[in-house]
Coordinates of C-alpha atoms in Angstrom, one line a residue:
M4 CA 16.1 5.1 -52.8
T5 CA 15.8 6.2 -49.4
W6 CA 16.5 3.7 -46.4
S7 CA 12.8 4.3 -45.5
N8 CA 11.8 2.4 -48.5
A9 CA 10.6 -1.4 -48.3
T10 CA 13.4 -2.8 -50.4
R11 CA 16.8 -2.0 -48.9
V12 CA 20.1 -4.0 -48.7
L13 CA 23.4 -3.4 -47.3
I14 CA 26.6 -5.5 -47.5
H15 CA 28.7 -4.6 -44.7
I16 CA 32.2 -6.6 -44.5
G17 CA 33.8 -5.8 -41.3
D18 CA 36.8 -7.4 -39.6
A19 CA 36.9 -8.9 -35.8
P20 CA 37.3 -7.6 -33.7
P21 CA 36.1 -4.1 -34.2
H22 CA 38.3 -1.1 -33.3
G23 CA 38.0 0.9 -30.3
R24 CA 38.3 0.7 -26.3
R25 CA 34.4 0.1 -25.8
F26 CA 35.0 -3.3 -27.4
H27 CA 38.6 -4.6 -26.1
T28 CA 41.5 -3.8 -24.6
Y29 CA 44.2 -4.9 -27.1
S30 CA 47.3 -3.1 -27.4
H31 CA 48.2 -3.2 -30.8
D32 CA 44.8 -1.7 -32.3
S33 CA 45.5 1.1 -34.8
Y34 CA 42.2 3.1 -33.8
P35 CA 41.8 2.8 -30.2
D36 CA 38.7 5.5 -29.8
G37 CA 36.9 3.8 -32.6
D38 CA 36.8 3.9 -36.7
P39 CA 38.5 6.8 -38.0
N40 CA 35.3 7.7 -39.9
G41 CA 33.0 8.0 -36.8
L42 CA 30.9 5.1 -38.4
T43 CA 28.9 3.2 -35.3
A44 CA 26.4 0.3 -35.1
E45 CA 24.2 2.9 -33.6
S46 CA 24.1 5.6 -36.6
K47 CA 23.0 2.6 -38.9
F48 CA 20.2 2.0 -36.5
E49 CA 19.1 5.7 -36.4
R50 CA 18.9 5.5 -40.3
H51 CA 16.8 2.5 -40.1
I52 CA 19.2 -0.3 -41.5
L53 CA 18.3 -3.2 -40.2
F54 CA 21.5 -4.8 -39.1
A55 CA 21.9 -8.7 -38.5
T56 CA 25.2 -11.0 -38.0
K57 CA 25.9 -14.7 -37.7
K58 CA 28.8 -16.2 -36.3
L59 CA 29.5 -19.6 -37.0
K60 CA 31.7 -21.9 -35.5
I61 CA 34.0 -24.4 -38.2
N62 CA 34.6 -27.9 -37.1
P63 CA 37.4 -29.3 -39.6
H64 CA 37.1 -32.6 -38.0
E65 CA 34.9 -35.3 -39.6
P66 CA 32.4 -36.1 -36.7
D67 CA 31.7 -39.6 -35.1
W68 CA 28.7 -40.7 -37.3
T69 CA 27.6 -43.2 -34.5
T70 CA 26.2 -40.0 -32.3
H71 CA 24.3 -38.5 -35.8
P72 CA 20.7 -39.1 -36.5
E73 CA 19.9 -40.5 -40.0
K74 CA 17.7 -38.0 -42.1
T75 CA 15.7 -38.4 -45.3
G76 CA 15.7 -36.8 -48.3
K77 CA 15.7 -36.3 -52.4
L78 CA 18.6 -36.3 -54.2
L79 CA 18.4 -34.6 -57.9
Y80 CA 21.0 -35.1 -60.4
Y81 CA 21.5 -35.0 -64.4
T82 CA 22.5 -37.8 -66.1
P83 CA 25.8 -36.5 -67.1
P84 CA 26.8 -35.6 -71.2
K85 CA 28.1 -39.2 -72.9
T86 CA 29.7 -37.3 -76.1
L87 CA 31.9 -34.2 -76.6
S88 CA 28.6 -32.8 -78.6
E89 CA 26.4 -33.1 -75.7
V90 CA 28.9 -31.2 -73.4
K91 CA 29.4 -28.5 -76.1
D92 CA 25.4 -28.6 -76.6
E93 CA 24.0 -25.3 -74.6
Y94 CA 20.5 -26.7 -74.2
Y95 CA 21.8 -30.1 -73.1
F96 CA 21.1 -29.1 -69.5
I97 CA 18.1 -27.0 -69.9
N98 CA 16.3 -29.6 -71.7
S99 CA 17.7 -32.5 -69.7
K100 CA 15.4 -34.0 -66.7
F101 CA 16.3 -34.3 -63.1
I102 CA 16.6 -38.0 -61.7
E103 CA 15.0 -37.9 -58.3
Q104 CA 16.1 -40.5 -56.0
D105 CA 15.4 -41.0 -52.1
I106 CA 18.3 -40.8 -50.2
S107 CA 19.0 -41.8 -46.2
F108 CA 22.3 -39.5 -45.1
K109 CA 23.7 -37.9 -41.8
V110 CA 25.2 -34.6 -41.9
A111 CA 27.3 -32.8 -39.5
Q112 CA 26.0 -30.0 -36.9
Q113 CA 28.6 -27.4 -37.5
P114 CA 30.5 -26.6 -41.0
F115 CA 34.0 -27.7 -41.9
S116 CA 34.3 -24.7 -44.2
I117 CA 33.1 -21.6 -45.6
G118 CA 32.8 -20.4 -48.9
A119 CA 31.8 -16.8 -50.8
E120 CA 28.4 -18.1 -50.5
R121 CA 27.9 -21.2 -48.9
F122 CA 28.5 -23.5 -45.8
A123 CA 30.3 -26.9 -46.7
Y124 CA 29.4 -29.9 -44.1
F125 CA 30.6 -33.6 -43.8
A126 CA 27.7 -35.9 -44.4
L127 CA 27.5 -39.7 -45.1
D128 CA 25.1 -41.3 -47.8
T129 CA 23.6 -44.2 -45.6
S130 CA 21.2 -45.4 -48.5
L131 CA 23.4 -48.2 -49.5
E132 CA 25.3 -51.4 -47.8
Q133 CA 28.5 -49.1 -47.6
A134 CA 28.4 -45.5 -46.5
N135 CA 29.5 -43.0 -49.0
K136 CA 31.2 -39.8 -47.8
L137 CA 29.7 -36.5 -49.0
V138 CA 29.9 -32.8 -48.7
I139 CA 26.8 -31.1 -48.5
K140 CA 26.3 -27.4 -49.3
E141 CA 23.9 -24.6 -47.7
Y142 CA 23.4 -21.2 -48.7
Q143 CA 24.4 -18.6 -46.4
T144 CA 21.2 -16.9 -44.9
L145 CA 20.6 -14.2 -42.3
K146 CA 18.3 -16.2 -40.2

């Protein structure tokens, strides 16, 4: 498949900061003249590789919930298995129906952690008399 085809995906894992004096003045850069193989972002653009990055600040502290607006949504869950045979049943979750529940919640603006695929946010279930702490996860996407 050539890069001119409609479907093309390149997963680029890079370190930060990038190598080279054009990006910084650190004296401890192992490659002050840039990538030792001559790779540049410009060369990717010339090959019509669409390149996007996303920088996200992590905030490890639980927020002040009084400053966050309340949101509403739907919580979907299964009835947990009650017996060992239900746990072993490969069709238990396939044949189970989701239970849907309305929920009111507050969610932090910044994630407190990033996993391999998802961002993790502090959240608060405000549906009940006493609020319950939650973690809401969002899949990482390029926007």
